[in-house]
mmCIF file of C-alpha atoms and ligand atoms in Angstrom:
data_model
loop_
_atom_site.group_PDB
_atom_site.id
_atom_site.type_symbol
_atom_site.label_atom_id
_atom_site.label_comp_id
_atom_site.label_asym_id
_atom_site.label_seq_id
_atom_site.Cartn_x
_atom_site.Cartn_y
_atom_site.Cartn_z
ATOM 1 C CA MET F 1 35.004 119.150 138.074
ATOM 2 C CA LYS F 2 37.352 116.313 137.219
ATOM 3 C CA ARG F 3 39.686 115.125 139.949
ATOM 4 C CA LEU F 4 43.352 115.845 139.350
ATOM 5 C CA ALA F 5 45.850 112.979 139.439
ATOM 6 C CA LEU F 6 49.615 113.291 139.469
ATOM 7 C CA VAL F 7 51.856 110.440 138.360
ATOM 8 C CA THR F 8 55.606 110.550 138.950
ATOM 9 C CA GLY F 9 57.652 108.787 136.306
ATOM 10 C CA GLY F 10 54.397 109.105 134.414
ATOM 11 C CA THR F 11 55.534 109.188 130.795
ATOM 12 C CA ARG F 12 57.260 105.807 130.449
ATOM 13 C CA GLY F 13 56.829 102.181 131.445
ATOM 14 C CA ILE F 14 54.361 101.420 134.230
ATOM 15 C CA GLY F 15 53.858 105.148 134.878
ATOM 16 C CA ALA F 16 52.736 105.816 131.307
ATOM 17 C CA ALA F 17 50.128 103.064 131.549
ATOM 18 C CA ILE F 18 48.943 104.512 134.877
ATOM 19 C CA SER F 19 48.638 108.041 133.424
ATOM 20 C CA GLN F 20 46.767 106.718 130.411
ATOM 21 C CA GLN F 21 44.316 104.590 132.379
ATOM 22 C CA LEU F 22 43.603 107.361 134.889
ATOM 23 C CA LYS F 23 42.776 109.612 131.949
ATOM 24 C CA GLU F 24 40.456 106.954 130.509
ATOM 25 C CA ALA F 25 38.809 106.669 133.950
ATOM 26 C CA GLY F 26 37.909 110.364 133.777
ATOM 27 C CA TYR F 27 40.649 112.113 135.728
ATOM 28 C CA SER F 28 42.705 115.129 134.742
ATOM 29 C CA VAL F 29 46.272 113.840 134.731
ATOM 30 C CA ALA F 30 49.652 115.519 135.044
ATOM 31 C CA ALA F 31 52.634 113.256 134.384
ATOM 32 C CA ILE F 32 56.003 114.112 135.861
ATOM 33 C CA TYR F 33 59.236 112.899 134.340
ATOM 34 C CA GLN F 34 62.883 113.655 134.760
ATOM 35 C CA GLY F 35 65.054 112.145 132.078
ATOM 36 C CA ASN F 36 63.850 111.341 128.624
ATOM 37 C CA ASP F 37 62.490 114.457 126.847
ATOM 38 C CA LYS F 38 61.878 112.723 123.520
ATOM 39 C CA VAL F 39 59.772 109.946 125.025
ATOM 40 C CA ALA F 40 57.906 112.439 127.217
ATOM 41 C CA GLU F 41 57.079 114.731 124.299
ATOM 42 C CA ALA F 42 55.876 111.784 122.198
ATOM 43 C CA PHE F 43 53.753 110.650 125.151
ATOM 44 C CA GLN F 44 52.305 114.143 125.520
ATOM 45 C CA LYS F 45 51.419 114.285 121.803
ATOM 46 C CA LYS F 46 49.838 110.849 121.853
ATOM 47 C CA THR F 47 47.769 111.328 125.030
ATOM 48 C CA GLY F 48 47.243 115.106 125.250
ATOM 49 C CA LEU F 49 48.134 114.951 128.955
ATOM 50 C CA SER F 50 50.060 117.687 130.741
ATOM 51 C CA ILE F 51 53.678 116.827 131.391
ATOM 52 C CA TYR F 52 56.085 118.453 133.832
ATOM 53 C CA LYS F 53 59.800 117.906 134.240
ATOM 54 C CA TRP F 54 61.658 117.841 137.543
ATOM 55 C CA ASP F 55 63.697 115.589 139.788
ATOM 56 C CA VAL F 56 61.416 114.072 142.441
ATOM 57 C CA SER F 57 64.422 113.211 144.626
ATOM 58 C CA ASN F 58 64.902 116.958 145.142
ATOM 59 C CA PHE F 59 62.620 118.480 147.801
ATOM 60 C CA LYS F 60 62.855 122.060 146.552
ATOM 61 C CA GLN F 61 62.085 121.046 142.961
ATOM 62 C CA CYS F 62 59.014 119.174 144.235
ATOM 63 C CA GLN F 63 57.864 122.265 146.131
ATOM 64 C CA LYS F 64 58.242 124.444 143.057
ATOM 65 C CA GLY F 65 56.743 121.873 140.670
ATOM 66 C CA ILE F 66 53.657 121.225 142.795
ATOM 67 C CA ALA F 67 53.102 124.967 143.221
ATOM 68 C CA THR F 68 53.136 125.342 139.430
ATOM 69 C CA ILE F 69 50.742 122.443 138.871
ATOM 70 C CA THR F 70 48.352 123.670 141.572
ATOM 71 C CA ASN F 71 48.445 127.088 140.008
ATOM 72 C CA ASN F 72 47.719 125.705 136.533
ATOM 73 C CA HIS F 73 45.203 122.982 137.347
ATOM 74 C CA GLY F 74 44.037 123.347 140.972
ATOM 75 C CA PRO F 75 44.664 121.109 143.985
ATOM 76 C CA ILE F 76 45.871 117.537 143.671
ATOM 77 C CA ASP F 77 43.389 114.788 144.576
ATOM 78 C CA ILE F 78 45.387 111.699 143.641
ATOM 79 C CA LEU F 79 49.124 111.205 143.907
ATOM 80 C CA VAL F 80 50.821 108.175 142.403
ATOM 81 C CA ASN F 81 54.445 107.840 143.496
ATOM 82 C CA ASN F 82 55.764 105.633 140.746
ATOM 83 C CA ALA F 83 59.170 107.080 139.791
ATOM 84 C CA GLY F 84 61.976 104.628 140.391
ATOM 85 C CA ILE F 85 65.400 103.546 139.246
ATOM 86 C CA THR F 86 67.677 100.553 139.689
ATOM 87 C CA ARG F 87 71.444 100.554 140.263
ATOM 88 C CA ASP F 88 71.882 96.826 140.794
ATOM 89 C CA GLY F 89 75.007 95.280 142.252
ATOM 90 C CA VAL F 90 75.977 93.139 145.192
ATOM 91 C CA LEU F 91 76.589 95.115 148.389
ATOM 92 C CA HIS F 92 80.237 94.112 148.634
ATOM 93 C CA LYS F 93 80.834 95.908 145.318
ATOM 94 C CA MET F 94 78.280 98.711 145.729
ATOM 95 C CA ALA F 95 79.420 102.347 145.592
ATOM 96 C CA TYR F 96 77.838 104.913 147.915
ATOM 97 C CA ASP F 97 76.277 106.663 144.902
ATOM 98 C CA GLN F 98 74.520 103.458 143.851
ATOM 99 C CA TRP F 99 73.009 103.290 147.330
ATOM 100 C CA ILE F 100 72.016 106.911 147.801
ATOM 101 C CA ASP F 101 70.687 107.490 144.260
ATOM 102 C CA VAL F 102 68.226 104.625 144.647
ATOM 103 C CA ILE F 103 67.166 105.625 148.167
ATOM 104 C CA GLN F 104 66.656 109.246 147.146
ATOM 105 C CA THR F 105 64.826 108.590 143.892
ATOM 106 C CA ASN F 106 62.689 105.673 145.037
ATOM 107 C CA LEU F 107 61.988 106.451 148.708
ATOM 108 C CA THR F 108 62.812 110.059 149.601
ATOM 109 C CA SER F 109 60.798 111.122 146.555
ATOM 110 C CA CYS F 110 57.688 109.682 148.244
ATOM 111 C CA PHE F 111 58.239 111.949 151.257
ATOM 112 C CA ASN F 112 59.042 114.897 148.983
ATOM 113 C CA MET F 113 55.823 114.483 147.010
ATOM 114 C CA CYS F 114 53.487 113.469 149.855
ATOM 115 C CA ARG F 115 54.693 116.432 151.897
ATOM 116 C CA GLN F 116 53.621 118.864 149.162
ATOM 117 C CA VAL F 117 50.088 117.536 148.752
ATOM 118 C CA ILE F 118 49.082 116.254 152.178
ATOM 119 C CA GLU F 119 48.121 119.537 153.837
ATOM 120 C CA SER F 120 45.756 120.470 151.037
ATOM 121 C CA MET F 121 44.251 116.961 151.002
ATOM 122 C CA ARG F 122 43.696 117.190 154.767
ATOM 123 C CA GLU F 123 42.013 120.578 154.425
ATOM 124 C CA ARG F 124 39.730 119.323 151.650
ATOM 125 C CA GLY F 125 38.957 116.009 153.370
ATOM 126 C CA PHE F 126 39.820 113.837 150.397
ATOM 127 C CA GLY F 127 42.896 112.239 148.908
ATOM 128 C CA ARG F 128 44.297 109.100 147.365
ATOM 129 C CA ILE F 129 47.993 108.317 147.623
ATOM 130 C CA ILE F 130 49.249 105.232 145.839
ATOM 131 C CA ASN F 131 52.896 104.283 146.216
ATOM 132 C CA ILE F 132 54.511 101.833 143.835
ATOM 133 C CA SER F 133 56.646 99.433 145.860
ATOM 134 C CA SER F 134 57.948 96.109 144.502
ATOM 135 C CA ILE F 135 58.040 92.373 145.134
ATOM 136 C CA ASN F 136 61.707 92.969 145.904
ATOM 137 C CA GLY F 137 60.789 95.237 148.817
ATOM 138 C CA GLN F 138 58.796 92.320 150.219
ATOM 139 C CA LYS F 139 61.157 89.391 149.653
ATOM 140 C CA GLY F 140 64.552 91.068 149.090
ATOM 141 C CA GLN F 141 66.514 90.425 145.898
ATOM 142 C CA PHE F 142 70.097 89.318 145.327
ATOM 143 C CA GLY F 143 71.950 92.334 143.884
ATOM 144 C CA GLN F 144 69.394 94.877 145.119
ATOM 145 C CA THR F 145 70.093 95.816 148.741
ATOM 146 C CA ASN F 146 69.535 99.453 147.766
ATOM 147 C CA TYR F 147 66.327 98.885 145.785
ATOM 148 C CA SER F 148 64.910 96.331 148.234
ATOM 149 C CA ALA F 149 65.531 98.732 151.143
ATOM 150 C CA ALA F 150 63.871 101.638 149.337
ATOM 151 C CA LYS F 151 60.866 99.585 148.248
ATOM 152 C CA ALA F 152 60.438 98.093 151.744
ATOM 153 C CA GLY F 153 60.689 101.636 153.116
ATOM 154 C CA ILE F 154 57.787 102.645 150.887
ATOM 155 C CA ILE F 155 55.613 100.003 152.552
ATOM 156 C CA GLY F 156 56.469 101.389 156.003
ATOM 157 C CA LEU F 157 55.805 104.962 154.913
ATOM 158 C CA THR F 158 52.474 103.850 153.442
ATOM 159 C CA LYS F 159 51.321 102.203 156.673
ATOM 160 C CA ALA F 160 52.352 105.150 158.853
ATOM 161 C CA LEU F 161 50.880 107.827 156.617
ATOM 162 C CA ALA F 162 47.676 105.809 156.243
ATOM 163 C CA GLN F 163 47.211 105.979 160.020
ATOM 164 C CA GLU F 164 47.875 109.715 160.109
ATOM 165 C CA SER F 165 45.515 110.444 157.214
ATOM 166 C CA ALA F 166 42.529 108.110 157.584
ATOM 167 C CA ILE F 167 40.405 110.485 159.639
ATOM 168 C CA LYS F 168 40.790 113.134 156.931
ATOM 169 C CA GLY F 169 39.331 111.007 154.129
ATOM 170 C CA ILE F 170 42.721 110.243 152.627
ATOM 171 C CA THR F 171 43.689 106.677 151.796
ATOM 172 C CA VAL F 172 47.317 105.677 151.396
ATOM 173 C CA ASN F 173 48.141 102.335 149.795
ATOM 174 C CA ALA F 174 51.041 100.605 148.118
ATOM 175 C CA ILE F 175 51.159 98.291 145.150
ATOM 176 C CA ALA F 176 53.951 95.732 144.963
ATOM 177 C CA PRO F 177 54.353 94.634 141.349
ATOM 178 C CA GLY F 178 56.455 91.635 140.501
ATOM 179 C CA TYR F 179 58.477 91.482 137.306
ATOM 180 C CA ILE F 180 56.683 93.604 134.717
ATOM 181 C CA ASN F 181 57.648 93.705 131.062
ATOM 182 C CA THR F 182 59.276 97.167 131.047
ATOM 183 C CA GLU F 183 62.619 98.516 129.860
ATOM 184 C CA MET F 184 63.882 98.223 133.461
ATOM 185 C CA VAL F 185 63.272 94.481 133.502
ATOM 186 C CA GLN F 186 64.466 93.989 129.929
ATOM 187 C CA LYS F 187 67.862 95.349 131.072
ATOM 188 C CA ILE F 188 68.394 92.365 133.399
ATOM 189 C CA PRO F 189 71.043 90.079 131.872
ATOM 190 C CA GLU F 190 69.337 87.314 129.842
ATOM 191 C CA PRO F 191 70.301 84.243 131.915
ATOM 192 C CA VAL F 192 69.254 86.026 135.126
ATOM 193 C CA LEU F 193 65.924 87.097 133.622
ATOM 194 C CA THR F 194 65.179 83.560 132.432
ATOM 195 C CA GLN F 195 65.926 82.279 135.921
ATOM 196 C CA ILE F 196 63.525 84.877 137.363
ATOM 197 C CA THR F 197 60.748 84.195 134.821
ATOM 198 C CA ASN F 198 60.966 80.494 135.665
ATOM 199 C CA GLN F 199 59.994 81.432 139.242
ATOM 200 C CA ILE F 200 56.697 83.050 138.164
ATOM 201 C CA PRO F 201 53.928 80.422 138.420
ATOM 202 C CA ILE F 202 51.731 82.275 135.922
ATOM 203 C CA GLY F 203 54.579 81.718 133.461
ATOM 204 C CA ARG F 204 55.055 85.206 132.082
ATOM 205 C CA LEU F 205 56.040 88.738 133.018
ATOM 206 C CA GLY F 206 53.276 91.093 134.073
ATOM 207 C CA SER F 207 52.111 94.016 131.944
ATOM 208 C CA SER F 208 52.123 97.706 132.841
ATOM 209 C CA GLU F 209 48.390 97.792 132.105
ATOM 210 C CA GLU F 210 47.771 95.195 134.812
ATOM 211 C CA VAL F 211 49.492 97.438 137.369
ATOM 212 C CA ALA F 212 47.634 100.507 136.101
ATOM 213 C CA ARG F 213 44.309 98.730 136.568
ATOM 214 C CA ALA F 214 45.073 98.279 140.264
ATOM 215 C CA VAL F 215 45.958 101.969 140.599
ATOM 216 C CA VAL F 216 42.654 103.019 139.035
ATOM 217 C CA PHE F 217 40.839 100.785 141.501
ATOM 218 C CA LEU F 218 42.658 102.181 144.547
ATOM 219 C CA ALA F 219 42.034 105.740 143.311
ATOM 220 C CA SER F 220 38.279 105.193 143.053
ATOM 221 C CA ASP F 221 35.598 106.202 145.546
ATOM 222 C CA GLU F 222 34.707 102.507 145.884
ATOM 223 C CA ALA F 223 38.147 101.829 147.407
ATOM 224 C CA GLY F 224 37.560 104.340 150.207
ATOM 225 C CA PHE F 225 37.656 101.717 152.981
ATOM 226 C CA ILE F 226 41.028 100.332 151.873
ATOM 227 C CA THR F 227 44.015 102.041 153.439
ATOM 228 C CA GLY F 228 47.503 101.120 154.621
ATOM 229 C CA THR F 229 47.525 97.979 152.527
ATOM 230 C CA THR F 230 49.988 96.600 150.007
ATOM 231 C CA LEU F 231 48.400 95.012 146.974
ATOM 232 C CA THR F 232 50.719 92.375 145.546
ATOM 233 C CA LEU F 233 50.615 91.744 141.845
ATOM 234 C CA ASN F 234 53.304 89.283 140.934
ATOM 235 C CA GLY F 235 51.945 86.275 139.041
ATOM 236 C CA GLY F 236 52.186 84.116 142.162
ATOM 237 C CA GLN F 237 55.948 84.537 142.511
ATOM 238 C CA TYR F 238 55.766 85.495 146.184
ATOM 239 C CA PHE F 239 52.965 85.337 148.720
ATOM 240 C CA VAL F 240 53.103 87.763 151.626
HETATM 241 N N1 CAA Z 1 71.037 83.937 144.425
HETATM 242 C C1 CAA Z 1 72.213 83.424 144.820
HETATM 243 N N2 CAA Z 1 73.348 83.570 144.128
HETATM 244 C C2 CAA Z 1 73.288 84.301 142.997
HETATM 245 C C3 CAA Z 1 72.082 84.872 142.532
HETATM 246 C C4 CAA Z 1 70.924 84.670 143.293
HETATM 247 N N3 CAA Z 1 69.746 85.165 142.933
HETATM 248 N N4 CAA Z 1 72.335 85.539 141.387
HETATM 249 C C5 CAA Z 1 73.659 85.378 141.137
HETATM 250 N N5 CAA Z 1 74.226 84.650 142.101
HETATM 251 C C6 CAA Z 1 75.630 84.211 142.217
HETATM 252 C C7 CAA Z 1 76.164 83.832 140.850
HETATM 253 O O1 CAA Z 1 75.839 82.487 140.575
HETATM 254 C C8 CAA Z 1 77.647 84.078 141.030
HETATM 255 O O2 CAA Z 1 78.214 83.001 141.718
HETATM 256 P P1 CAA Z 1 79.656 82.457 141.286
HETATM 257 O O3 CAA Z 1 80.589 83.639 141.446
HETATM 258 O O4 CAA Z 1 79.910 81.327 142.226
HETATM 259 O O5 CAA Z 1 79.509 82.041 139.834
HETATM 260 C C9 CAA Z 1 77.716 85.282 141.970
HETATM 261 O O6 CAA Z 1 76.426 85.340 142.619
HETATM 262 C C10 CAA Z 1 77.948 86.568 141.238
HETATM 263 O O7 CAA Z 1 76.938 86.709 140.220
HETATM 264 P P2 CAA Z 1 77.147 87.611 138.971
HETATM 265 O O8 CAA Z 1 78.322 87.128 138.164
HETATM 266 O O9 CAA Z 1 75.841 87.763 138.252
HETATM 267 O O10 CAA Z 1 77.593 88.968 139.676
HETATM 268 P P3 CAA Z 1 77.674 90.366 139.051
HETATM 269 O O11 CAA Z 1 78.352 91.224 140.072
HETATM 270 O O12 CAA Z 1 78.188 90.336 137.671
HETATM 271 O O13 CAA Z 1 76.116 90.791 138.908
HETATM 272 C C11 CAA Z 1 73.964 91.426 139.568
HETATM 273 C C12 CAA Z 1 75.299 90.847 140.020
HETATM 274 C C13 CAA Z 1 74.187 92.772 138.851
HETATM 275 C C14 CAA Z 1 73.195 91.725 140.825
HETATM 276 C C15 CAA Z 1 73.240 90.447 138.653
HETATM 277 O O14 CAA Z 1 73.156 89.209 139.304
HETATM 278 C C16 CAA Z 1 71.840 90.919 138.335
HETATM 279 O O15 CAA Z 1 71.612 91.759 137.474
HETATM 280 N N6 CAA Z 1 70.822 90.361 139.027
HETATM 281 C C17 CAA Z 1 69.420 90.735 138.821
HETATM 282 C C18 CAA Z 1 68.972 91.631 139.893
HETATM 283 C C19 CAA Z 1 67.493 91.892 139.700
HETATM 284 O O16 CAA Z 1 66.657 91.021 139.845
HETATM 285 N N7 CAA Z 1 67.136 93.130 139.389
HETATM 286 C C20 CAA Z 1 65.757 93.428 139.174
HETATM 287 C C21 CAA Z 1 65.680 94.592 138.232
HETATM 288 S S1 CAA Z 1 64.004 94.911 137.737
HETATM 289 C C22 CAA Z 1 63.306 95.595 139.081
HETATM 290 O O17 CAA Z 1 63.917 95.879 140.048
HETATM 291 C C23 CAA Z 1 61.833 95.867 138.977
HETATM 292 C C24 CAA Z 1 61.127 95.258 140.095
HETATM 293 O O18 CAA Z 1 60.630 95.954 140.974
HETATM 294 C C25 CAA Z 1 60.923 93.796 140.122
#
C-alpha cells in the first residue's frame, strides 16, 4: 500500500510543489489549505489529489480534520508542516494580532498537527515529519520579529521531537528555505526585494521545486538515519 503524506498549506506556493512531487514519488497525498478555495479547487483538478480545508492554527479543527483523513485514507505516514503566513512590520509598530497570528499559524500549527499523528506513528514504528522553517528563523530578519521567532521555534521543536521519536522509527527534520520565488516573496516591496536578492550569492531566488526535492529526500527510506537536522537551502545567503 502507498504511504500517505499530508502537506499543510499544500495547494499553493512551496506546499503545492511539495504535494505534487510527493505524488510523483509514489505517495498518496492529502493537501490541507485554509484560505483560497479557487486556487485549491484548480490544484485538485490539475493533480487529482485529495484536498481538505481547515485552519491548522486551531487545535480542535486539526483533531477533527485528521480524524476525517484517517477515516478516509488510513493512518498518516508523512507529515509536512508547511503552512505559514507573514505579517511583517517592525516591532515598535507591531500590533498584538500581527504577533499572535504568525506564532499560531506558523509554530503552534506544528504542535497541533504533530500531536494528532505522533501516537499512531509511534504505534506503527514509522513516521516522517518535515517542518518548513526559514532562513529568517536562523539569522533573524528586520521587520520579522514574529516570523523569525516562529521559524526559530520550529527548529527547536524539531530537535526536541526528534529525540523523543527516534527510537520509534520516526524522523523529524526541518528545512530552512531562503528566499523562494513565491507570492509571499513577490509581496515584498520592490526596493527591499532587490536588496535581498543582491545578498544571494547564487544570484537568484530559489524555486518551490527545489524545496520540494529536499522534502522528498527527507521523506524517503534512505533518509532514515537523518533526524533532528535543519537542511538549509538558501543559495548561499546564510551559512549556519
Ligand atoms: N536593516 C536595517 N535597516 C533597515 C532594513 C534592514 N534590513 N530595512 C529597512 N531598514 C530601515 C530603512 O532604511 C528605514 O530607515 P530610515 O527611516 O532611516 O529611512 C527604516 O528601517 C524603516 O524602513 P521602512 O520605511 O521600510 O519601514 P516600514 O515600516 O515602512 O516597513 C518593513 C518595514 C515592512 C519590515 C519593510 O522593511 C519590509 O517589508 N521588509 C522586508 C521584510 C522581509 O524580508 N520579509 C520577508 C518576507 S518573505 C518570507 O518571509 C519568506 C521567507 O521565509 C524568507
